Amino acid sequence: MITDNYKAVERRVEDACRKAGRDRNEVTLIAVSKTKPVEMVREIMSLGVVDFGENHAQELVAKTEEITEPLNWHFIGHLQRNKVKYVVGRACLIHSVSSLRLAEEIQKESEKKDVVTRILIEVNIADEETKSGISSEEAIELVKETAKMPNLKICGLMAIAPPVEDPEENRKYFREMKSLSQEIQNMNLPGVEMKELSMGMTGDFEVAIEEGATMVRVGTAIFGNRQYSQA
Ligand SMILES: *Cc1c(COP(=O)(O)O)cnc(C)c1O
């Protein structure tokens, strides 16, 4: 069943790329496997998928200990500073950096492990008080600060758009993200390349692709609903 789900999502990604006049290779489809068992990850792996998303440090550790094949594990959730040590060295990309203190902790741990950690700055594009992420202005400042850190590589921006009935409602936010990304790119900060734009989830990934997403994070449409009570 989840194999069929994955294939259906892949077709929708292809259609969205075609509609937007973009090459399919420009968009990475991340299968968000949080709360889902290793067997389900393996089923999707058997299709040749290598990009998976997790949002809890402990779960990332558990899954990477069970699944030792080389995969791209994306860390997409809120990251507490005391959990940074579990994520650095395991995640190929941390999507959710939204404070200087967190960036400093990732820098410290990366230096200790002698690795360069790729990060995205998480922007709270809809200004919802409940959501994580920072304003566009703060994001620009944070990019400037983190650009100085030798063991961090800033690869772009990430956003979680609000849950909406009609994905068209989020188009304006995705558009703002794309223009913020271009604005930062045009600042030509040393070591900063706004290559990735991580936006779009089950409810709105096609619109995100049309507006320039290079990474979409899709959970429910692939793995089904999550049951947090049992997690
Ligand atoms: C859970 C999660 C997703 C996937 O959400 P779906 O709506 O299930 O596709 C994407 N991004 C982040 C940051 C998440 O936490």
Coordinates of N, CA and C and ligand atoms in Angstrom, one line a residue:
M1 N 0.8 -1.2 0.0 CA 0.0 0.0 0.0 C 0.9 1.3 0.0
I2 N 1.9 1.3 0.9 CA 2.7 2.5 0.9 C 3.5 2.6 -0.3
T3 N 3.8 1.5 -0.9 CA 4.5 1.5 -2.2 C 3.7 2.3 -3.2
D4 N 2.4 1.9 -3.3 CA 1.5 2.6 -4.2 C 1.4 4.1 -3.9
N5 N 1.3 4.4 -2.6 CA 1.2 5.8 -2.1 C 2.5 6.6 -2.6
Y6 N 3.6 5.9 -2.4 CA 4.9 6.6 -2.8 C 4.9 6.9 -4.3
K7 N 4.5 5.9 -5.1 CA 4.5 6.0 -6.6 C 3.5 7.1 -7.0
A8 N 2.4 7.2 -6.3 CA 1.4 8.2 -6.6 C 2.0 9.6 -6.3
V9 N 2.6 9.8 -5.2 CA 3.2 11.1 -4.8 C 4.3 11.4 -5.8
E10 N 5.1 10.4 -6.2 CA 6.2 10.7 -7.2 C 5.6 11.2 -8.5
R11 N 4.5 10.6 -8.9 CA 3.8 11.0 -10.2 C 3.4 12.5 -10.0
R12 N 2.8 12.8 -8.8 CA 2.3 14.2 -8.6 C 3.5 15.2 -8.6
V13 N 4.6 14.7 -8.1 CA 5.8 15.6 -8.1 C 6.3 15.8 -9.6
E14 N 6.3 14.8 -10.3 CA 6.6 14.9 -11.8 C 5.7 15.8 -12.5
D15 N 4.4 15.7 -12.2 CA 3.4 16.5 -12.9 C 3.6 18.0 -12.5
A16 N 3.9 18.2 -11.2 CA 4.0 19.6 -10.8 C 5.3 20.2 -11.4
C17 N 6.4 19.4 -11.6 CA 7.6 19.9 -12.2 C 7.3 20.2 -13.7
R18 N 6.6 19.3 -14.3 CA 6.2 19.6 -15.7 C 5.4 20.8 -15.9
K19 N 4.4 21.0 -15.1 CA 3.6 22.2 -15.1 C 4.4 23.4 -14.9
A20 N 5.4 23.4 -14.0 CA 6.2 24.5 -13.7 C 7.3 24.7 -14.7
G21 N 7.5 23.8 -15.6 CA 8.6 23.9 -16.6 C 9.9 23.6 -15.9
R22 N 9.9 22.8 -14.8 CA 11.1 22.5 -14.1 C 11.5 21.1 -14.4
D23 N 12.8 20.8 -14.3 CA 13.3 19.5 -14.4 C 13.0 18.7 -13.1
R24 N 12.7 17.4 -13.2 CA 12.4 16.6 -12.1 C 13.6 16.5 -11.1
N25 N 14.8 16.6 -11.7 CA 16.0 16.5 -10.8 C 16.2 17.7 -9.9
E26 N 15.4 18.8 -10.2 CA 15.6 20.0 -9.3 C 14.9 19.8 -8.0
V27 N 14.0 18.8 -7.8 CA 13.3 18.7 -6.6 C 13.5 17.3 -5.9
T28 N 13.9 17.4 -4.6 CA 14.1 16.2 -3.9 C 12.9 15.9 -3.1
L29 N 12.3 14.7 -3.3 CA 11.2 14.3 -2.5 C 11.7 13.5 -1.3
I30 N 11.4 14.2 -0.1 CA 11.8 13.6 1.2 C 10.7 12.8 1.8
A31 N 10.8 11.5 2.0 CA 9.8 10.7 2.6 C 9.9 10.9 4.2
V32 N 8.9 11.6 4.7 CA 8.9 11.9 6.2 C 8.4 10.7 7.0
S33 N 9.4 9.9 7.6 CA 9.1 8.7 8.2 C 8.9 8.7 9.7
K34 N 8.8 9.9 10.2 CA 8.7 10.1 11.7 C 7.5 9.3 12.2
T35 N 7.6 8.7 13.3 CA 6.7 7.9 14.0 C 6.4 6.5 13.3
K36 N 6.9 6.3 12.1 CA 6.6 5.1 11.4 C 7.7 4.1 11.6
P37 N 7.4 2.8 11.6 CA 8.3 1.8 11.8 C 9.4 1.6 10.7
V38 N 10.5 1.0 11.1 CA 11.6 0.7 10.3 C 11.2 -0.1 9.0
E39 N 10.2 -1.1 9.2 CA 9.8 -1.9 8.1 C 9.2 -1.0 7.0
M40 N 8.5 0.0 7.4 CA 7.9 0.9 6.3 C 9.0 1.7 5.6
V41 N 10.1 2.1 6.4 CA 11.2 2.8 5.7 C 11.8 1.8 4.7
R42 N 12.0 0.5 5.2 CA 12.6 -0.5 4.3 C 11.8 -0.7 3.0
E43 N 10.5 -0.7 3.2 CA 9.7 -0.9 2.0 C 9.9 0.3 1.0
I44 N 10.0 1.5 1.5 CA 10.2 2.6 0.5 C 11.7 2.6 0.0
M45 N 12.6 2.2 0.9 CA 14.0 2.0 0.4 C 14.1 1.1 -0.8
S46 N 13.3 0.0 -0.7 CA 13.4 -1.0 -1.8 C 13.0 -0.4 -3.2
L47 N 12.4 0.8 -3.2 CA 12.0 1.5 -4.4 C 13.2 2.3 -4.9
G48 N 14.3 2.3 -4.1 CA 15.4 3.1 -4.5 C 15.5 4.5 -3.8
V49 N 14.5 4.7 -2.9 CA 14.5 6.0 -2.2 C 15.6 6.1 -1.2
V50 N 16.3 7.3 -1.1 CA 17.3 7.4 -0.2 C 17.1 8.6 0.8
D51 N 16.1 9.5 0.5 CA 15.9 10.7 1.3 C 14.7 10.5 2.3
F52 N 15.0 10.5 3.6 CA 14.0 10.3 4.6 C 14.1 11.5 5.6
G53 N 13.0 11.8 6.2 CA 12.9 12.9 7.1 C 12.4 12.5 8.5
E54 N 13.1 13.0 9.5 CA 12.8 12.7 10.9 C 12.7 14.0 11.7
N55 N 11.9 14.0 12.8 CA 11.9 15.2 13.6 C 12.2 15.1 15.0
H56 N 12.6 13.9 15.5 CA 13.0 13.7 16.9 C 14.4 13.1 16.9
A57 N 15.3 13.6 17.7 CA 16.7 13.1 17.8 C 16.7 11.7 18.1
Q58 N 16.0 11.3 19.2 CA 16.0 9.9 19.6 C 15.6 8.9 18.5
E59 N 14.5 9.3 17.8 CA 14.0 8.4 16.7 C 15.0 8.4 15.6
L60 N 15.7 9.5 15.3 CA 16.8 9.4 14.3 C 17.9 8.5 14.7
V61 N 18.3 8.5 16.0 CA 19.3 7.6 16.5 C 18.9 6.2 16.3
A62 N 17.6 5.9 16.8 CA 17.1 4.5 16.8 C 17.1 4.0 15.3
K63 N 16.6 4.8 14.4 CA 16.4 4.3 13.0 C 17.8 4.2 12.4
T64 N 18.7 5.1 12.6 CA 20.0 5.0 12.0 C 20.9 3.8 12.6
E65 N 20.5 3.4 13.8 CA 21.2 2.2 14.3 C 20.6 0.9 13.7
E66 N 19.4 0.9 13.4 CA 18.8 -0.3 12.8 C 19.0 -0.4 11.3
I67 N 19.0 0.8 10.7 CA 19.2 0.8 9.2 C 20.5 1.4 8.9
T68 N 21.5 0.5 8.6 CA 22.8 1.0 8.4 C 23.2 1.3 7.0
E69 N 22.3 1.0 6.0 CA 22.6 1.4 4.7 C 22.8 2.9 4.6
P70 N 23.6 3.3 3.7 CA 23.8 4.8 3.5 C 22.5 5.5 3.0
L71 N 21.9 6.3 3.8 CA 20.7 7.1 3.4 C 20.9 8.5 3.7
N72 N 20.1 9.4 3.1 CA 20.2 10.8 3.5 C 19.1 11.0 4.5
W73 N 19.5 11.1 5.8 CA 18.5 11.4 6.8 C 18.4 12.9 7.0
H74 N 17.2 13.5 6.8 CA 17.0 14.9 6.9 C 16.4 15.2 8.3
F75 N 17.0 16.1 9.1 CA 16.4 16.4 10.4 C 15.5 17.6 10.2
I76 N 14.2 17.5 10.4 CA 13.3 18.5 10.0 C 12.6 19.1 11.2
G77 N 12.8 18.6 12.4 CA 12.0 19.1 13.5 C 12.7 20.1 14.4
H78 N 12.0 20.6 15.4 CA 12.6 21.5 16.4 C 13.7 20.8 17.1
L79 N 14.9 21.4 17.1 CA 16.1 20.8 17.7 C 16.5 21.5 19.0
Q80 N 16.5 20.8 20.1 CA 17.0 21.3 21.4 C 18.5 21.3 21.4
R81 N 19.1 22.2 22.0 CA 20.5 22.3 22.0 C 21.2 21.0 22.7
N82 N 20.5 20.5 23.7 CA 21.1 19.3 24.3 C 21.0 18.0 23.5
K83 N 20.3 18.1 22.3 CA 20.1 17.0 21.4 C 21.0 17.1 20.2
V84 N 21.7 18.2 20.1 CA 22.5 18.4 18.9 C 23.5 17.3 18.7
K85 N 24.1 16.8 19.8 CA 25.1 15.8 19.6 C 24.6 14.5 19.0
Y86 N 23.3 14.3 19.1 CA 22.8 13.1 18.4 C 22.5 13.3 16.9
V87 N 22.4 14.5 16.5 CA 22.0 14.8 15.2 C 23.2 15.0 14.3
V88 N 24.2 15.8 14.8 CA 25.4 16.1 14.0 C 26.1 14.8 13.7
G89 N 26.4 14.6 12.5 CA 27.1 13.4 12.1 C 26.1 12.3 11.6
R90 N 24.8 12.5 11.9 CA 23.8 11.5 11.4 C 23.0 12.1 10.3
A91 N 22.6 13.4 10.5 CA 21.7 14.0 9.5 C 22.6 14.6 8.4
C92 N 22.1 14.4 7.1 CA 22.8 15.0 6.0 C 22.5 16.5 5.9
L93 N 21.4 16.9 6.5 CA 21.0 18.3 6.5 C 20.0 18.6 7.6
I94 N 20.3 19.7 8.4 CA 19.4 20.1 9.5 C 18.6 21.2 8.9
H95 N 17.3 21.0 8.7 CA 16.4 22.0 8.1 C 15.9 23.1 9.0
S96 N 16.1 22.9 10.3 CA 15.4 23.7 11.3 C 16.2 24.6 12.2
V97 N 17.2 25.3 11.6 CA 18.0 26.2 12.5 C 17.4 27.6 12.5
S98 N 17.0 28.0 13.7 CA 16.3 29.2 13.9 C 16.8 30.1 15.0
S99 N 18.0 29.8 15.5 CA 18.5 30.7 16.5 C 20.0 30.7 16.5
L100 N 20.6 31.8 16.9 CA 22.1 31.8 16.9 C 22.7 30.8 17.9
R101 N 22.0 30.7 19.1 CA 22.5 29.7 20.1 C 22.5 28.3 19.6
L102 N 21.4 27.9 18.8 CA 21.4 26.6 18.2 C 22.5 26.4 17.2
A103 N 22.7 27.4 16.3 CA 23.8 27.4 15.3 C 25.1 27.2 16.0
E104 N 25.3 28.0 17.1 CA 26.6 27.9 17.8 C 26.8 26.5 18.4
E105 N 25.8 25.9 18.9 CA 25.9 24.5 19.4 C 26.2 23.5 18.3
I106 N 25.6 23.7 17.2 CA 25.9 22.8 16.0 C 27.3 23.0 15.6
Q107 N 27.8 24.3 15.5 CA 29.2 24.6 15.2 C 30.1 23.8 16.1
K108 N 29.8 24.0 17.4 CA 30.7 23.4 18.5 C 30.8 21.9 18.3
E109 N 29.7 21.2 18.1 CA 29.6 19.8 18.0 C 30.3 19.3 16.7
S110 N 30.1 20.1 15.6 CA 30.7 19.7 14.3 C 32.2 19.8 14.4
E111 N 32.7 20.9 15.1 CA 34.1 21.0 15.3 C 34.7 19.9 16.0
K112 N 34.0 19.5 17.1 CA 34.4 18.4 17.9 C 34.5 17.1 17.1
K113 N 33.5 16.9 16.2 CA 33.5 15.6 15.4 C 34.3 15.8 14.1
D114 N 34.8 17.0 13.9 CA 35.6 17.3 12.7 C 34.7 17.1 11.4
V115 N 33.5 17.6 11.4 CA 32.7 17.5 10.2 C 32.1 18.9 9.9
V116 N 31.7 19.0 8.6 CA 31.0 20.2 8.2 C 29.5 19.8 8.2
T117 N 28.7 20.5 8.9 CA 27.2 20.2 9.0 C 26.4 21.2 8.1
R118 N 25.6 20.6 7.2 CA 24.8 21.4 6.2 C 23.5 21.8 7.0
I119 N 23.2 23.1 6.9 CA 22.0 23.5 7.6 C 21.1 24.4 6.6
L120 N 19.8 24.5 7.0 CA 18.9 25.5 6.4 C 18.4 26.4 7.6
I121 N 18.1 27.6 7.2 CA 17.5 28.5 8.2 C 16.0 28.4 8.1
E122 N 15.4 28.2 9.2 CA 13.9 28.0 9.2 C 13.2 29.4 9.4
V123 N 12.4 29.7 8.4 CA 11.7 31.0 8.5 C 10.2 30.8 8.8
N124 N 9.7 31.6 9.7 CA 8.3 31.6 10.0 C 7.6 32.5 9.1
I125 N 7.2 32.0 8.0 CA 6.8 32.8 6.9 C 5.4 33.4 7.1
A126 N 4.6 32.7 7.8 CA 3.2 33.1 8.0 C 3.0 33.9 9.3
D127 N 4.1 34.1 10.0 CA 4.1 34.9 11.3 C 3.0 34.3 12.3
E128 N 2.9 33.0 12.3 CA 1.9 32.5 13.3 C 2.7 32.3 14.6
E129 N 2.1 32.8 15.6 CA 2.8 32.8 16.9 C 3.2 31.4 17.4
T130 N 2.4 30.4 17.0 CA 2.6 29.1 17.5 C 3.8 28.3 16.8
K131 N 4.1 28.8 15.6 CA 5.0 28.1 14.8 C 6.5 28.4 15.1
S132 N 7.4 27.5 14.9 CA 8.8 27.8 15.0 C 9.3 28.5 13.8
G133 N 10.5 29.0 14.0 CA 11.1 29.8 12.9 C 11.2 31.2 13.2
I134 N 11.9 32.0 12.4 CA 12.1 33.4 12.7 C 11.6 34.3 11.5
S135 N 11.5 35.5 11.8 CA 11.1 36.4 10.7 C 12.1 36.5 9.6
S136 N 11.7 37.1 8.5 CA 12.6 37.2 7.3 C 13.8 38.1 7.7
E137 N 13.6 39.2 8.5 CA 14.7 40.1 8.9 C 15.7 39.3 9.8
E138 N 15.1 38.6 10.7 CA 16.0 37.8 11.6 C 16.7 36.7 10.9
A139 N 16.1 36.2 9.9 CA 16.7 35.1 9.1 C 18.0 35.7 8.4
I140 N 17.8 36.9 7.8 CA 19.0 37.5 7.1 C 20.1 37.7 8.1
E141 N 19.8 38.2 9.3 CA 20.8 38.4 10.3 C 21.5 37.1 10.7
L142 N 20.7 36.0 10.9 CA 21.2 34.7 11.3 C 22.1 34.1 10.2
V143 N 21.7 34.3 8.9 CA 22.6 33.8 7.8 C 23.9 34.5 7.9
K144 N 23.9 35.8 8.2 CA 25.2 36.6 8.2 C 26.1 36.0 9.4
E145 N 25.4 35.8 10.5 CA 26.2 35.3 11.7 C 26.7 33.9 11.4
T146 N 25.9 33.0 11.0 CA 26.3 31.6 10.8 C 27.3 31.4 9.7
A147 N 27.3 32.4 8.7 CA 28.2 32.3 7.6 C 29.7 32.3 8.1
K148 N 29.8 32.9 9.3 CA 31.2 33.0 9.8 C 31.7 31.7 10.5
M149 N 30.8 30.8 10.7 CA 31.1 29.6 11.4 C 31.7 28.5 10.5
P150 N 33.0 28.1 10.8 CA 33.7 27.3 9.8 C 33.2 25.9 9.6
N151 N 32.4 25.3 10.6 CA 32.0 24.0 10.5 C 30.5 23.9 10.1
L152 N 29.9 25.0 9.7 CA 28.6 25.0 9.2 C 28.6 25.4 7.7
K153 N 27.7 24.8 6.9 CA 27.5 25.2 5.5 C 26.0 25.5 5.4
I154 N 25.7 26.8 5.1 CA 24.3 27.2 5.0 C 23.9 26.9 3.5
C155 N 22.9 26.1 3.4 CA 22.5 25.7 2.1 C 21.2 26.3 1.6
G156 N 20.5 27.0 2.4 CA 19.2 27.6 2.0 C 18.3 27.8 3.1
L157 N 17.0 27.8 2.8 CA 15.9 28.2 3.7 C 14.9 27.1 3.8
M158 N 14.2 27.0 4.9 CA 13.1 26.1 5.1 C 11.9 26.8 5.7
A159 N 10.7 26.4 5.3 CA 9.5 26.9 5.9 C 8.4 25.9 6.1
I160 N 7.6 26.0 7.1 CA 6.4 25.2 7.3 C 5.3 26.2 7.1
A161 N 4.5 26.0 6.1 CA 3.4 26.8 5.8 C 2.2 26.4 6.7
P162 N 1.3 27.3 6.9 CA 0.1 26.9 7.8 C -0.7 25.8 7.1
P163 N -1.4 25.0 8.0 CA -2.3 24.0 7.4 C -3.5 24.7 6.8
V164 N -3.8 24.4 5.6 CA -4.9 25.0 4.9 C -5.8 24.0 4.2
E165 N -7.0 24.4 3.9 CA -7.9 23.5 3.1 C -7.5 23.6 1.7
D166 N -7.2 24.8 1.2 CA -6.9 25.0 -0.2 C -5.4 25.3 -0.3
P167 N -4.6 24.5 -0.9 CA -3.2 24.8 -1.0 C -2.9 26.1 -1.7
E168 N -3.8 26.6 -2.5 CA -3.6 27.9 -3.1 C -3.4 29.0 -2.1
E169 N -3.9 28.8 -0.9 CA -3.8 29.8 0.1 C -2.3 30.0 0.6
N170 N -1.5 29.0 0.3 CA -0.1 29.1 0.7 C 0.8 29.5 -0.4
R171 N 0.3 29.7 -1.5 CA 1.1 30.1 -2.7 C 1.9 31.4 -2.4
K172 N 1.2 32.4 -1.7 CA 1.9 33.7 -1.4 C 3.0 33.5 -0.5
Y173 N 2.9 32.5 0.4 CA 4.0 32.3 1.4 C 5.2 31.7 0.6
F174 N 4.9 30.7 -0.2 CA 6.0 30.1 -1.0 C 6.7 31.1 -1.9
R175 N 5.9 32.0 -2.4 CA 6.5 33.0 -3.3 C 7.4 33.9 -2.5
E176 N 7.0 34.3 -1.3 CA 7.8 35.2 -0.4 C 9.1 34.5 0.0
M177 N 9.0 33.2 0.2 CA 10.2 32.4 0.6 C 11.2 32.4 -0.6
K178 N 10.7 32.2 -1.8 CA 11.6 32.3 -3.0 C 12.2 33.6 -3.1
S179 N 11.5 34.7 -2.9 CA 12.1 36.0 -3.1 C 13.1 36.3 -2.0
L180 N 12.8 35.8 -0.7 CA 13.7 36.0 0.4 C 15.0 35.3 0.0
S181 N 14.9 34.1 -0.5 CA 16.1 33.3 -0.8 C 16.9 34.0 -1.9
Q182 N 16.2 34.6 -2.9 CA 17.0 35.3 -3.9 C 17.6 36.6 -3.4
E183 N 16.9 37.3 -2.5 CA 17.4 38.5 -1.8 C 18.7 38.1 -1.1
I184 N 18.7 37.0 -0.3 CA 19.9 36.7 0.4 C 21.1 36.2 -0.5
Q185 N 20.7 35.5 -1.6 CA 21.7 35.1 -2.6 C 22.4 36.3 -3.2
N186 N 21.6 37.3 -3.5 CA 22.1 38.6 -4.1 C 23.0 39.4 -3.2
M187 N 23.0 39.0 -1.9 CA 23.9 39.7 -1.0 C 25.3 39.2 -1.1
N188 N 25.5 38.1 -1.8 CA 26.8 37.5 -2.1 C 27.6 37.3 -0.8
L189 N 27.1 36.8 0.2 CA 27.8 36.6 1.4 C 28.8 35.4 1.2
P190 N 30.0 35.6 1.7 CA 31.0 34.5 1.5 C 30.5 33.2 2.2
G191 N 30.6 32.1 1.4 CA 30.2 30.8 2.0 C 28.7 30.5 2.0
V192 N 27.9 31.5 1.6 CA 26.5 31.3 1.6 C 26.0 31.0 0.2
E193 N 25.3 29.9 0.0 CA 24.7 29.6 -1.3 C 23.3 29.2 -1.0
M194 N 22.4 30.0 -1.5 CA 20.9 29.7 -1.3 C 20.5 28.7 -2.3
K195 N 20.9 27.5 -2.2 CA 20.7 26.5 -3.2 C 19.3 25.8 -2.9
E196 N 19.1 25.5 -1.7 CA 17.9 24.7 -1.3 C 16.8 25.6 -0.7
L197 N 15.5 25.2 -1.1 CA 14.4 25.8 -0.6 C 13.4 24.7 -0.2
S198 N 13.4 24.4 1.1 CA 12.6 23.2 1.7 C 11.3 23.7 2.1
M199 N 10.3 23.4 1.3 CA 8.9 23.8 1.6 C 7.9 23.0 0.8
G200 N 6.7 22.8 1.4 CA 5.7 21.9 0.8 C 5.6 20.6 1.5
M201 N 4.4 20.3 2.0 CA 4.1 19.0 2.7 C 2.9 18.3 2.0
T202 N 2.4 17.3 2.6 CA 1.3 16.6 2.0 C 0.2 17.5 1.4
G203 N -0.2 18.5 2.1 CA -1.3 19.3 1.7 C -1.0 20.3 0.6
D204 N 0.3 20.6 0.3 CA 0.5 21.7 -0.6 C 1.8 21.6 -1.4
F205 N 2.3 20.4 -1.5 CA 3.7 20.3 -2.1 C 3.7 20.7 -3.6
E206 N 2.6 20.5 -4.3 CA 2.6 20.8 -5.7 C 2.7 22.3 -5.9
V207 N 2.0 23.1 -5.1 CA 2.0 24.5 -5.2 C 3.5 25.0 -4.8
A208 N 4.1 24.3 -3.8 CA 5.4 24.7 -3.4 C 6.4 24.5 -4.6
I209 N 6.2 23.3 -5.3 CA 7.1 23.1 -6.4 C 6.9 24.1 -7.5
E210 N 5.7 24.5 -7.8 CA 5.4 25.5 -8.8 C 6.1 26.8 -8.4
E211 N 6.3 27.1 -7.1 CA 6.9 28.3 -6.6 C 8.4 28.2 -6.3
G212 N 9.0 27.1 -6.6 CA 10.4 27.0 -6.5 C 11.0 26.1 -5.5
A213 N 10.2 25.3 -4.8 CA 10.8 24.4 -3.8 C 11.8 23.5 -4.5
T214 N 12.9 23.2 -3.8 CA 13.9 22.2 -4.2 C 13.8 21.0 -3.4
M215 N 13.1 21.1 -2.2 CA 12.9 19.9 -1.4 C 11.5 20.0 -0.9
V216 N 10.7 18.9 -1.1 CA 9.4 18.8 -0.4 C 9.4 17.7 0.6
R217 N 8.7 17.9 1.7 CA 8.8 16.9 2.8 C 7.4 16.3 3.0
V218 N 7.3 15.1 2.5 CA 5.9 14.5 2.5 C 5.8 13.2 3.4
G219 N 5.0 13.3 4.3 CA 4.8 12.2 5.3 C 3.5 11.5 5.0
T220 N 2.4 12.1 5.4 CA 1.0 11.5 5.4 C 0.7 10.8 4.1
A221 N 0.9 11.5 3.0 CA 0.5 11.0 1.7 C 1.3 9.7 1.3
I222 N 2.4 9.5 2.0 CA 3.2 8.3 1.7 C 2.9 7.2 2.7
F223 N 3.0 7.6 4.0 CA 3.0 6.6 5.1 C 1.6 6.5 5.8
G224 N 0.7 7.4 5.4 CA -0.6 7.4 6.1 C -0.6 8.3 7.3
N225 N -1.7 8.3 8.0 CA -1.8 9.2 9.2 C -0.9 8.7 10.3
R226 N -0.5 9.7 11.1 CA 0.4 9.3 12.3 C -0.5 9.2 13.5
Q227 N -0.1 8.3 14.4 CA -0.8 8.2 15.6 C 0.1 8.5 16.8
Y228 N 0.0 9.7 17.2 CA 1.0 10.2 18.2 C 0.8 9.6 19.6
S229 N -0.5 9.2 19.9 CA -0.8 8.6 21.2 C 0.0 7.3 21.4
Q230 N 0.4 6.6 20.3 CA 1.1 5.3 20.5 C 2.6 5.5 20.3
A231 N 3.0 6.7 19.9 CA 4.4 6.9 19.6 C 5.2 7.0 20.9
Ligands
LIG1 C1 5.7 16.0 9.8 C2 6.4 17.0 9.0 C3 6.2 17.0 7.6 C4 5.3 16.0 6.8 O1 4.0 16.4 7.0 P1 2.8 15.7 6.2 O2 1.7 16.7 6.2 O3 2.5 14.5 6.9 O4 3.3 15.5 4.8 C5 6.9 17.9 6.9 N1 7.7 18.9 7.5 C6 7.9 18.9 8.8 C7 8.7 19.9 9.4 C8 7.2 18.0 9.6 O5 7.4 18.0 11.0

